[in-house]
Short mmCIF file of C-alpha atoms and ligand atoms in Angstrom, two decimals:
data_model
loop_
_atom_site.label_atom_id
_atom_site.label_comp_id
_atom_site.label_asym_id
_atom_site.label_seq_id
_atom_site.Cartn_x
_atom_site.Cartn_y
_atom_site.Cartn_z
CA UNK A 13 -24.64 -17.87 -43.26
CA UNK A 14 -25.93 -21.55 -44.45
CA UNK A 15 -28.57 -20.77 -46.29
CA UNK A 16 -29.47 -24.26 -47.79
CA UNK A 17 -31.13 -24.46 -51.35
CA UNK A 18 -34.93 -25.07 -49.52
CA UNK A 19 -34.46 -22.64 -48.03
CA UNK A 20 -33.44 -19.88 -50.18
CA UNK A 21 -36.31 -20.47 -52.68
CA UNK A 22 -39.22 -22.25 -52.20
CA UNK A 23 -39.41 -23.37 -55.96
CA UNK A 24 -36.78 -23.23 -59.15
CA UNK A 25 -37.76 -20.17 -61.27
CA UNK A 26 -37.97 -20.79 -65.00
CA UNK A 27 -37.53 -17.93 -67.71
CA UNK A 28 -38.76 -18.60 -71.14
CA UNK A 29 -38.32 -16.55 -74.40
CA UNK A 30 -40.40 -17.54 -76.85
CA UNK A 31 -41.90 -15.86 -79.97
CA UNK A 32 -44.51 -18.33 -80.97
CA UNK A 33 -47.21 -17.48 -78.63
CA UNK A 34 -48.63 -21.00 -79.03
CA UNK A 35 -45.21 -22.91 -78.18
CA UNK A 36 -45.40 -20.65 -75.24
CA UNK A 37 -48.06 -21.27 -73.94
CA UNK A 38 -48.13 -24.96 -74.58
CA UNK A 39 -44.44 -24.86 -72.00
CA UNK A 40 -46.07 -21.98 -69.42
CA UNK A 41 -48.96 -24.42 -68.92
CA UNK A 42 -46.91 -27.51 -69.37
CA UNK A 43 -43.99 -26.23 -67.31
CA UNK A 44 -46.20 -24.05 -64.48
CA UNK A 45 -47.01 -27.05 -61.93
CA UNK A 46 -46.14 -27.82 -58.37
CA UNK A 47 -42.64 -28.18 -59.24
CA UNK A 48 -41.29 -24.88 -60.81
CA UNK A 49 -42.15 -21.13 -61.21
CA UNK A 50 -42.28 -20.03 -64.41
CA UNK A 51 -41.93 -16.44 -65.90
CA UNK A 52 -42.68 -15.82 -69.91
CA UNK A 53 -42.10 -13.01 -72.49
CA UNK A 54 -42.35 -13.28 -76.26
CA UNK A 55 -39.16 -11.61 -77.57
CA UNK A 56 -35.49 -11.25 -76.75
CA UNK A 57 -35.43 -7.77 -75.54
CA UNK A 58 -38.00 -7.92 -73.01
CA UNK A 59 -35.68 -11.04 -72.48
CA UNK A 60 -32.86 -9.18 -71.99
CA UNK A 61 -34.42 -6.31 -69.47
CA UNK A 62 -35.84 -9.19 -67.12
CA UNK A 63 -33.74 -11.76 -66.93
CA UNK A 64 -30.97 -9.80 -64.81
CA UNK A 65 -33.45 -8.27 -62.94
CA UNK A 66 -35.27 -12.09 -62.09
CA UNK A 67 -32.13 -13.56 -61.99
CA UNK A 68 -33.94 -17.30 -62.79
CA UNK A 69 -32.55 -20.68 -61.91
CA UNK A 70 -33.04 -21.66 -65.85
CA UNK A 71 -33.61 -20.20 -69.67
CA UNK A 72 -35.73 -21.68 -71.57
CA UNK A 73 -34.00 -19.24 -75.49
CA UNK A 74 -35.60 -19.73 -78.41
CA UNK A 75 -33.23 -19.32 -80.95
CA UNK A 76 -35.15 -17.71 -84.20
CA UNK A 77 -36.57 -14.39 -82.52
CA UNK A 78 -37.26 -11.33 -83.73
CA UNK A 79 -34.08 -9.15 -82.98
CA UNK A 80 -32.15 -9.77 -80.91
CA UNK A 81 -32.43 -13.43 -81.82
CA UNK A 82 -31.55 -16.22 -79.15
CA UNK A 83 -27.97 -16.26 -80.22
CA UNK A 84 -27.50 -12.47 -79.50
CA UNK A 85 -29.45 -13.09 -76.19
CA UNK A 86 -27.13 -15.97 -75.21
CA UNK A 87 -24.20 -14.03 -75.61
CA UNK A 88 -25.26 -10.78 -73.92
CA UNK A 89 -26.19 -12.83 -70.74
CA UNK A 90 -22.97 -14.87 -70.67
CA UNK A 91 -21.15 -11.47 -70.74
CA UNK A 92 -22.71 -10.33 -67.97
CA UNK A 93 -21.46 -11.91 -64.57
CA UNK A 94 -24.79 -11.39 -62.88
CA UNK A 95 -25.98 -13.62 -65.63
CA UNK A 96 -22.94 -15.95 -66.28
CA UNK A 97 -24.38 -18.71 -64.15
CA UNK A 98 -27.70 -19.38 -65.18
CA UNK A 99 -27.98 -22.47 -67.45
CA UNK A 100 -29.44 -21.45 -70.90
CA UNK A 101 -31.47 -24.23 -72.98
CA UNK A 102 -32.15 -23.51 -76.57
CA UNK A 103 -35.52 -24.03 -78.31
CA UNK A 104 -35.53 -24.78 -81.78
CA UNK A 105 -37.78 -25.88 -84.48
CA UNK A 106 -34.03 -26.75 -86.72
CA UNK A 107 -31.83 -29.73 -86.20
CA UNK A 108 -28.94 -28.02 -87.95
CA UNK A 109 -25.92 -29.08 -86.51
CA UNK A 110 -24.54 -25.73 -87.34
CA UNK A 111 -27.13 -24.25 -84.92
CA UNK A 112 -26.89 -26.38 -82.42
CA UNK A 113 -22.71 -26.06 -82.41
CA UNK A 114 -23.28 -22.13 -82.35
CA UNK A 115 -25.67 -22.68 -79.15
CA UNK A 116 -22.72 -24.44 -77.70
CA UNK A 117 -19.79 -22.20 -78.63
CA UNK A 118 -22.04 -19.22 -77.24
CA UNK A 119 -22.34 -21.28 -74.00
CA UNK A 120 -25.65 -23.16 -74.21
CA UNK A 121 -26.15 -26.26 -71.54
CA UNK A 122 -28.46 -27.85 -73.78
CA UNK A 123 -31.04 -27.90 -76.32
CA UNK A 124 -34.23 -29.12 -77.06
CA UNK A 125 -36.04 -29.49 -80.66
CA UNK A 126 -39.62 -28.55 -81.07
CA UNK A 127 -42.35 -29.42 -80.39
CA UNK A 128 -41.10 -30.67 -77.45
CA UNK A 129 -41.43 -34.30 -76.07
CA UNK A 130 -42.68 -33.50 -72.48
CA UNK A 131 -40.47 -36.30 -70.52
CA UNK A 132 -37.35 -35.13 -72.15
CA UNK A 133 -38.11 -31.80 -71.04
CA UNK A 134 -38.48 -32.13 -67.63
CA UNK A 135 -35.79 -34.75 -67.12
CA UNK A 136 -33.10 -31.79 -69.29
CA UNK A 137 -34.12 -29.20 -66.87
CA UNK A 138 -33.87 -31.25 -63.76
CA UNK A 139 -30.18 -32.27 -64.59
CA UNK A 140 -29.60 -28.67 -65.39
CA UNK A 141 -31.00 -27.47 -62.33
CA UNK A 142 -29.45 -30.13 -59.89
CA UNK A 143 -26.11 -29.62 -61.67
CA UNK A 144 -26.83 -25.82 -61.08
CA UNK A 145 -27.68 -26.20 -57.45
CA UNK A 146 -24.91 -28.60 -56.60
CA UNK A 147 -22.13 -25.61 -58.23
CA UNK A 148 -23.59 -23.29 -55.91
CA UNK A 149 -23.38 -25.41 -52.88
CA UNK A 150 -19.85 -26.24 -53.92
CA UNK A 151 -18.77 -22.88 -54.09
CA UNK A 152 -20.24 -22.01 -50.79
CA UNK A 153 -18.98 -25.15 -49.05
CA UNK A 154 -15.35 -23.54 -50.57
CA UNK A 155 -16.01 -20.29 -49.61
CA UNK A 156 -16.24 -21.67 -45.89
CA UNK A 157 -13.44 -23.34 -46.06
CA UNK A 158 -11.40 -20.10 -47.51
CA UNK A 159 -12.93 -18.50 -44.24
CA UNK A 160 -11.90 -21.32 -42.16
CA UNK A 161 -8.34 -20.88 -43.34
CA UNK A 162 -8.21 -17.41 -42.86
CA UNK A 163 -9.31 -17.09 -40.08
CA UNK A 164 -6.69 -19.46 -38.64
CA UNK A 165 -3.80 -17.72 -41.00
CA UNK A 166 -4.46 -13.94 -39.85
CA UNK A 167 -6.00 -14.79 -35.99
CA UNK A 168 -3.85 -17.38 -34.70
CA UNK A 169 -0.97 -15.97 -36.00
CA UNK A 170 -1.06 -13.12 -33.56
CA UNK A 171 -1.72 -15.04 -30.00
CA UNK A 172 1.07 -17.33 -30.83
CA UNK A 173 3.41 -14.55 -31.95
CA UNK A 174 3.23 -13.37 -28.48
CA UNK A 175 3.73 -16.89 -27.08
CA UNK A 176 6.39 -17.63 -28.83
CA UNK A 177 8.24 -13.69 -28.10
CA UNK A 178 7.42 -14.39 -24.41
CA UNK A 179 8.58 -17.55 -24.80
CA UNK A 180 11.67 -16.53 -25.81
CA UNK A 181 13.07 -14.05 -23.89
CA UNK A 182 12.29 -15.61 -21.07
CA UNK A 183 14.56 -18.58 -22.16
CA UNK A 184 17.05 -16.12 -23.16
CA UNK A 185 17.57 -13.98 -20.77
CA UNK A 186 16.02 -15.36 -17.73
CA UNK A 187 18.67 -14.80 -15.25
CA UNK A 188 19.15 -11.41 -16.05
CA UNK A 189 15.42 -10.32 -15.51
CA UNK A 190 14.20 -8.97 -12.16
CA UNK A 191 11.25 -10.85 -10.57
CA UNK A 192 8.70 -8.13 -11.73
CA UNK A 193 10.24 -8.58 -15.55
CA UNK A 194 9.56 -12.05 -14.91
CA UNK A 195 5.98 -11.76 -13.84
CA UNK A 196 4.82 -9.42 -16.60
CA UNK A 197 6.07 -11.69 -19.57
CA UNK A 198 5.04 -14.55 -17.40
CA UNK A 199 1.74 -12.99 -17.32
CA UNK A 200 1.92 -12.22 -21.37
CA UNK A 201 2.66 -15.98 -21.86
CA UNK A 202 -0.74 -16.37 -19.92
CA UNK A 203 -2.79 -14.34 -21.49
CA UNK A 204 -1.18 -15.26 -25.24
CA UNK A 205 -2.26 -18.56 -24.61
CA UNK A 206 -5.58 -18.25 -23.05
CA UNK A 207 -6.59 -16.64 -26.19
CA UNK A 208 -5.15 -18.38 -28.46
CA UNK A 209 -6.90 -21.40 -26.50
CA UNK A 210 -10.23 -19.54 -26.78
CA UNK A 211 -10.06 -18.92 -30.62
CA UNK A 212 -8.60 -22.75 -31.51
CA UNK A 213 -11.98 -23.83 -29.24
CA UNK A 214 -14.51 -21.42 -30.81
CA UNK A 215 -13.00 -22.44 -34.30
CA UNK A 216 -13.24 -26.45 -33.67
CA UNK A 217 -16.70 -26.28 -32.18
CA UNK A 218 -17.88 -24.39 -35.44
CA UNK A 219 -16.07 -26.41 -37.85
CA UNK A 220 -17.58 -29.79 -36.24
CA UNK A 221 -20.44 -27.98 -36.49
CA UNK A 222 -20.33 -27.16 -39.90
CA UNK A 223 -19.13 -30.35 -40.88
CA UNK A 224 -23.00 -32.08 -39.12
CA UNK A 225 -20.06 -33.81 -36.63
CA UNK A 226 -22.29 -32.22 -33.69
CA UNK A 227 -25.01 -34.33 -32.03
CA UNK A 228 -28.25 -32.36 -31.83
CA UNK A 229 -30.28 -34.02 -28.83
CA UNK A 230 -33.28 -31.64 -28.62
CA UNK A 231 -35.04 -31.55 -25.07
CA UNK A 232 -37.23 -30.26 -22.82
CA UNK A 233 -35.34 -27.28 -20.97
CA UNK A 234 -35.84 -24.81 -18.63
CA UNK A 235 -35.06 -21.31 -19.53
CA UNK A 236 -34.90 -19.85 -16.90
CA UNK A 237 -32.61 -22.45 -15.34
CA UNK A 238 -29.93 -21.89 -18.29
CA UNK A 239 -30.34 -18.08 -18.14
CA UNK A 240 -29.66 -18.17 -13.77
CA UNK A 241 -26.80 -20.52 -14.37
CA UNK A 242 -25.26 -18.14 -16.69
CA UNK A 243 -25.89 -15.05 -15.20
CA UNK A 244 -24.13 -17.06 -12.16
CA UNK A 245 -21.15 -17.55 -14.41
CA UNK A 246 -20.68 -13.94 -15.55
CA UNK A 247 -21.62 -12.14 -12.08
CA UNK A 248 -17.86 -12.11 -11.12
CA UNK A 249 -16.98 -10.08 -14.11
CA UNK A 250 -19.92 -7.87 -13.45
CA UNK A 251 -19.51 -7.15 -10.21
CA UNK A 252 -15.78 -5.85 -10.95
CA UNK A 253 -17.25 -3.30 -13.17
CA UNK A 254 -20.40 -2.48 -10.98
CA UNK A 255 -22.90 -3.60 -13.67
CA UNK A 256 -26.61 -4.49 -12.37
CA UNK A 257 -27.74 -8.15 -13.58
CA UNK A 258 -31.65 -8.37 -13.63
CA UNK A 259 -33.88 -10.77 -14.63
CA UNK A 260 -37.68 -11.28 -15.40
CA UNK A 261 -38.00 -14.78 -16.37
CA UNK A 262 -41.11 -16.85 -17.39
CA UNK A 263 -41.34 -19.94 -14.85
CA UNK A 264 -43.29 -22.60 -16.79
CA UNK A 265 -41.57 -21.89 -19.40
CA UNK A 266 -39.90 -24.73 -21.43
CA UNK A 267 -37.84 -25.05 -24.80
CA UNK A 268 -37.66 -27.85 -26.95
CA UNK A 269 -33.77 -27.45 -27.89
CA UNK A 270 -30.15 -28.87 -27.13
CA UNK A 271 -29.57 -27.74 -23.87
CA UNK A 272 -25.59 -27.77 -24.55
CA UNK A 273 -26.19 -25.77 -27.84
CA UNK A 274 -28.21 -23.61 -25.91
CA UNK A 275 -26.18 -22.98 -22.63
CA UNK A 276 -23.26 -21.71 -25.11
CA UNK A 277 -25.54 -19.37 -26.86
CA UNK A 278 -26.58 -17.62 -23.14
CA UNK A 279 -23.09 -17.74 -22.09
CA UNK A 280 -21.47 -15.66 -24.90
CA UNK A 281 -25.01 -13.46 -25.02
CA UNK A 282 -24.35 -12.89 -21.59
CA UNK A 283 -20.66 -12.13 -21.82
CA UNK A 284 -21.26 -9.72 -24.79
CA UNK A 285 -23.42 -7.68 -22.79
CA UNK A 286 -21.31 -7.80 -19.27
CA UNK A 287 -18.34 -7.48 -21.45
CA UNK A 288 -19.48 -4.72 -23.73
CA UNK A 289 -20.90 -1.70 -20.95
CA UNK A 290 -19.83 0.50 -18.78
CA UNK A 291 -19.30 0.35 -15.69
CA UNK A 292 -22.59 1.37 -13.84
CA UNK A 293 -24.36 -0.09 -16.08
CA UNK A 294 -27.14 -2.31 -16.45
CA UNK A 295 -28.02 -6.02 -18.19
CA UNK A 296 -31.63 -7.33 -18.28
CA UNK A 297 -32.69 -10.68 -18.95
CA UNK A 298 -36.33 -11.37 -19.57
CA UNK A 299 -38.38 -13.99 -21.18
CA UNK A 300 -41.58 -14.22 -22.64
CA UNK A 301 -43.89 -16.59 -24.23
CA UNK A 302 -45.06 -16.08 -28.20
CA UNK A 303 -47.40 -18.07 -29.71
CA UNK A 304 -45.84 -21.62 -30.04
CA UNK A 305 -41.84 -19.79 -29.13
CA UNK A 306 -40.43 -18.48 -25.95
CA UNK A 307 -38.49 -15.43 -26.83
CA UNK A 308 -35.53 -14.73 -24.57
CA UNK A 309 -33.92 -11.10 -24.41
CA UNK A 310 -30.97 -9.94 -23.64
CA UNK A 311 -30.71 -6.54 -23.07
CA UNK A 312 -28.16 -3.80 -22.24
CA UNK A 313 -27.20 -0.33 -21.73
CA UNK A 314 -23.86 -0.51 -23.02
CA UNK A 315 -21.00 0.90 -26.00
CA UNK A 316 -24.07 -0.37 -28.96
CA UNK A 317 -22.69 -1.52 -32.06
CA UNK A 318 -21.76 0.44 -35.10
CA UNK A 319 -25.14 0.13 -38.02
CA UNK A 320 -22.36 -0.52 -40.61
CA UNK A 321 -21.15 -3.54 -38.48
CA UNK A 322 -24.61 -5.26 -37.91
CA UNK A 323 -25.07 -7.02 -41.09
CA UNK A 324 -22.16 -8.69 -40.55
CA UNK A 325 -21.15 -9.78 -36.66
CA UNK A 326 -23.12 -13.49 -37.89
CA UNK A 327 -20.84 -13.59 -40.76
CA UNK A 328 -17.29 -15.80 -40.39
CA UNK A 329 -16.04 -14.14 -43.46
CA UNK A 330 -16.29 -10.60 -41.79
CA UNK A 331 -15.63 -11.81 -38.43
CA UNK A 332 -16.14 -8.50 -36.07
CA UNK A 333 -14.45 -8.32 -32.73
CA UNK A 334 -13.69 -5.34 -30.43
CA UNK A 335 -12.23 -5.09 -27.13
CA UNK A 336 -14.59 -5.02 -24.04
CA UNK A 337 -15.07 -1.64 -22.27
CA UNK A 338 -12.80 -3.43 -19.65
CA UNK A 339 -10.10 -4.39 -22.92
CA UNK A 340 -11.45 -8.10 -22.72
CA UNK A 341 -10.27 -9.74 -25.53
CA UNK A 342 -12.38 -11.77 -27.99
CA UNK A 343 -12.39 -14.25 -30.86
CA UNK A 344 -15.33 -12.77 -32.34
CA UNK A 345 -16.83 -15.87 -33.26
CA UNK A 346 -18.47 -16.34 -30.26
CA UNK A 347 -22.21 -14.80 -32.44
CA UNK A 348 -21.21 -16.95 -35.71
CA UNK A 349 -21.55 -20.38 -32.89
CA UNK A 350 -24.60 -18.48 -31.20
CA UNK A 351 -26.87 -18.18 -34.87
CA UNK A 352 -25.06 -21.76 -35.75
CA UNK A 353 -26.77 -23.50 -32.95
CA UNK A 354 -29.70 -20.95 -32.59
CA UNK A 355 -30.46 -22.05 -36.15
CA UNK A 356 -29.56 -25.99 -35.51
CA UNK A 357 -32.44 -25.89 -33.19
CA UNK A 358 -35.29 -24.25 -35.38
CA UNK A 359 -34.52 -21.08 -33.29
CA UNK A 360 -33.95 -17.40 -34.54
CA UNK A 361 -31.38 -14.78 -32.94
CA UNK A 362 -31.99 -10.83 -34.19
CA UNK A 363 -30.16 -8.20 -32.77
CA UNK A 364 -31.20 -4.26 -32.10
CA UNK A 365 -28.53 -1.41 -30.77
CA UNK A 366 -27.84 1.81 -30.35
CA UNK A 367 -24.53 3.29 -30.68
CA UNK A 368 -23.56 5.05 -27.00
CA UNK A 369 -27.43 3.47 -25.95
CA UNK A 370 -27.21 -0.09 -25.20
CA UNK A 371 -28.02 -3.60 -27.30
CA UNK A 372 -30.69 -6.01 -27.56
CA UNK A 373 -30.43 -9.96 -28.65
CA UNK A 374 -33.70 -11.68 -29.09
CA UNK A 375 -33.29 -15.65 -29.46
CA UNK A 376 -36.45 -17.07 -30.08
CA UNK A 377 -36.91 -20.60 -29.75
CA UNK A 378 -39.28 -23.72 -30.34
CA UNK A 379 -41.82 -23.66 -26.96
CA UNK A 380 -41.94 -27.80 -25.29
CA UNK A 381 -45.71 -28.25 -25.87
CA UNK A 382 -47.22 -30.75 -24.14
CA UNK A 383 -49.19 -32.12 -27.89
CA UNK A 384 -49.18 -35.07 -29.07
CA UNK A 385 -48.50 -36.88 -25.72
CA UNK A 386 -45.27 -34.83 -25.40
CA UNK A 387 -44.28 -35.76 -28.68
CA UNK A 388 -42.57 -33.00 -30.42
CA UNK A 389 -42.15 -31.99 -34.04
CA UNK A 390 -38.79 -32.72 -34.95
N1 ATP B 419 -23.90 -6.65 -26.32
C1 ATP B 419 -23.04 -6.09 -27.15
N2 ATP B 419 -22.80 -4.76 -27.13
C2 ATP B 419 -21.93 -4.18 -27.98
N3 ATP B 419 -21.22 -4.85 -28.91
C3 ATP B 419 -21.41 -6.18 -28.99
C4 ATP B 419 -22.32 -6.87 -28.12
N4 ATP B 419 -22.29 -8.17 -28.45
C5 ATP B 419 -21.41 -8.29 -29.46
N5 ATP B 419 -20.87 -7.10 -29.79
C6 ATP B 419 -19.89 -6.81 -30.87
O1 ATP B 419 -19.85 -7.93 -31.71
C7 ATP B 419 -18.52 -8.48 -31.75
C8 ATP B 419 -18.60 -9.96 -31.95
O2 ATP B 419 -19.13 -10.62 -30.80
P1 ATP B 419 -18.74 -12.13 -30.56
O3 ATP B 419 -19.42 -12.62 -29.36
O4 ATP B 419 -18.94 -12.85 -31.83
O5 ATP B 419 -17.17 -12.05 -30.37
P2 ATP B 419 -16.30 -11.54 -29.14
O6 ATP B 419 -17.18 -11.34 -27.95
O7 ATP B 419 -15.49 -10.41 -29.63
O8 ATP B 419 -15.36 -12.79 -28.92
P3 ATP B 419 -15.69 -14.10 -28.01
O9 ATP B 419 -17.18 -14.28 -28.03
O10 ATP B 419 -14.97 -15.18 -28.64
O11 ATP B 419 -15.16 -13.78 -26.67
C9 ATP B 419 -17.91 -8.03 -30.45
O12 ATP B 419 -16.50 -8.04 -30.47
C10 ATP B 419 -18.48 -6.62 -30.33
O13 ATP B 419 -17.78 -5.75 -31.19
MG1 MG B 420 -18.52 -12.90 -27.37
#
């Protein structure tokens, strides 16, 4: 879900129209360094076809082009929500203030006068590209917090609905219940709260999370420690529906990761897959060493998940939760925490399934090397 800026793209991708093939060249060369990508065509319609299709981080729009001009360019891309976004800096050999107004009006950033003083350059398109990259992180940073709200308006509502109804009629009318009317909306009350405890928990770890209020204290762990102690934890529940817990763990195998970030991402793993098949049914656990990463796997022969649903059980905004095979209840955030703290820890977490066949969870994580005198890389 956090995909940060480094991430995303390795380097800022310039676009630049230009119909001198000199001036051109002069900014591809001058422009095509460590620092920057840079893609060139000589006229506004080729212009026009690549740009949406590129999608740059900056134009580089010569204004006096053979048709369409720079102006006509400008406008066509600012019409064009795909396009909207992406800061547009006129060339031009003019100083007319008419121009340079028009460049404005049409939605310009900026402009720059040729031939072009090299310094200037660069420091125009840095502020246009930090200014770019900080809107984008500001709009995702809202976006999460839309989530976060509702999430708590449409999920909490429903968990304390039922409290509050149990609630209720049980201060109502207690007298006149019988004791087995008393139990069952006792029991409602119980299981109201319970869930709405689980969700408020699951939605404070992840928003501590989000906000970096989470201590990351990588160490050396053993895998197959974490993986026992949770397949101790959800044997109960397993045994009531008659599922077979197996594992084939790697001894010597260490991870170099936050063993409390960790142990949550086994125990909901775990859960899902206990949770999520049929009685009879079967969870495997097995571990194995790649290159520098132990891979951990999670496997099971249960309900699968739906291909439409895949891309999006990491995804707050989509949140995806269904009952267990059992009717567990879930907050469905329990995967958003699991690739949150997979990812805190340099770690992956992919999933494979088969409607009606069963699911698989790889987790890969950073291997504890004993380099560097047990000195790791982070
Ligand atoms: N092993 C699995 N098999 C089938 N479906 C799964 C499996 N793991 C997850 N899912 C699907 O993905 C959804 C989201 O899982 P997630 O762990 O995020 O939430 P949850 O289990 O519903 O709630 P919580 O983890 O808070 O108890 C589940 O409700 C289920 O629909
Ligand atoms: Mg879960």
């Amino acid at each position: 879900m956090n995909e940060t800026r480094g991430k995303k793209k390795d380097k800022p991708l310039i676009f630049i129209a230009e119909d001198s093939p000199e001036s051109l060249k002069a900014l591809y060369q001058f422009l095509k360094t460590e620092e920057y990508r840079v893609s060139a065509v000589g006229n506004g319609k080729q212009a026009l076809e690549m740009i949406p299709e590129l999608l740059p981080d900056l134009i580089l729009l010569d204004i006096m082009m053979p048709e369409p001009d720079g102006f006509t360019v400008c406008e066509q891309l600012q019409n064009d929500p795909a396009t909207r976004e992406i800061p547009i800096i006129f060339l031009t050999a003019r100083t007319e203030k008419a121009d340079i107004v028009k460049g404005f009006e049409l939605g310009a950033v900026d402009y720059i006068t040729k031939p072009f003083n090299g310094a200037e350059l660069l420091a125009r398109i840095d502020t246009h590209l930090e200014l770019k990259f900080s809107r984008e992180a500001l709009k995702e940073l809202n976006a999460t917090k839309d989530k976060f709200f509702s999430i708590i308006a449409h999920d909490l509502k429903n968990p304390l609905q039922g409290l509050l109804s149990a609630a209720e009629v049980l201060n109502s009318y207690y007298d006149a219940f019988n004791e087995e009317k008393k139990k069952e909306l006792i029991r409602r009350f119980y299981n109201s709260s319970q869930q709405f405890a689980a969700l408020l928990k699951n939605l404070l770890t992840w928003s501590m999370s989000q906000q970096g209020k989470i201590k990351l204290t990588p160490q050396k762990i053993a895998i197959a420690e974490i993986i026992e102690e949770n397949l101790d934890l959800v044997k109960e529940n397993a045994g009531k529906k008659n599922i077979t817990l197996s594992a084939e763990l790697e001894r010597n195998a260490f991870a170099w990761a936050d063993k409390d970030m960790i142990r949550t991402v086994f125990r909901n793993l775990l859960s899902n897959a206990v949770k999520f098949t049929n009685r009879g049914g079967e969870v495997i656990v097995k571990t194995r060493i790649v290159e520098n990463r132990i891979e951990i796997i999670i496997g099971d022969n249960g309900v699968g998940i739906d291909p439409e649903d895949i891309p999006n059980l990491f995804k707050v905004d989509t949140h995806i939760t269904t009952k267990g095979t059992a009717g567990e209840k879930g907050t469905g955030l329990g995967l958003i925490l699991c690739k949150e703290f997979v990812e805190k820890n340099n770690g992956t977490i992919d999933v494979v399934s088969t409607p009606g066949k069963g699911t698989t969870f790889t987790t890969s994580l950073p291997l504890y090397q004993l380099i560097n005198h047990g000195a790791q890389p982070h």
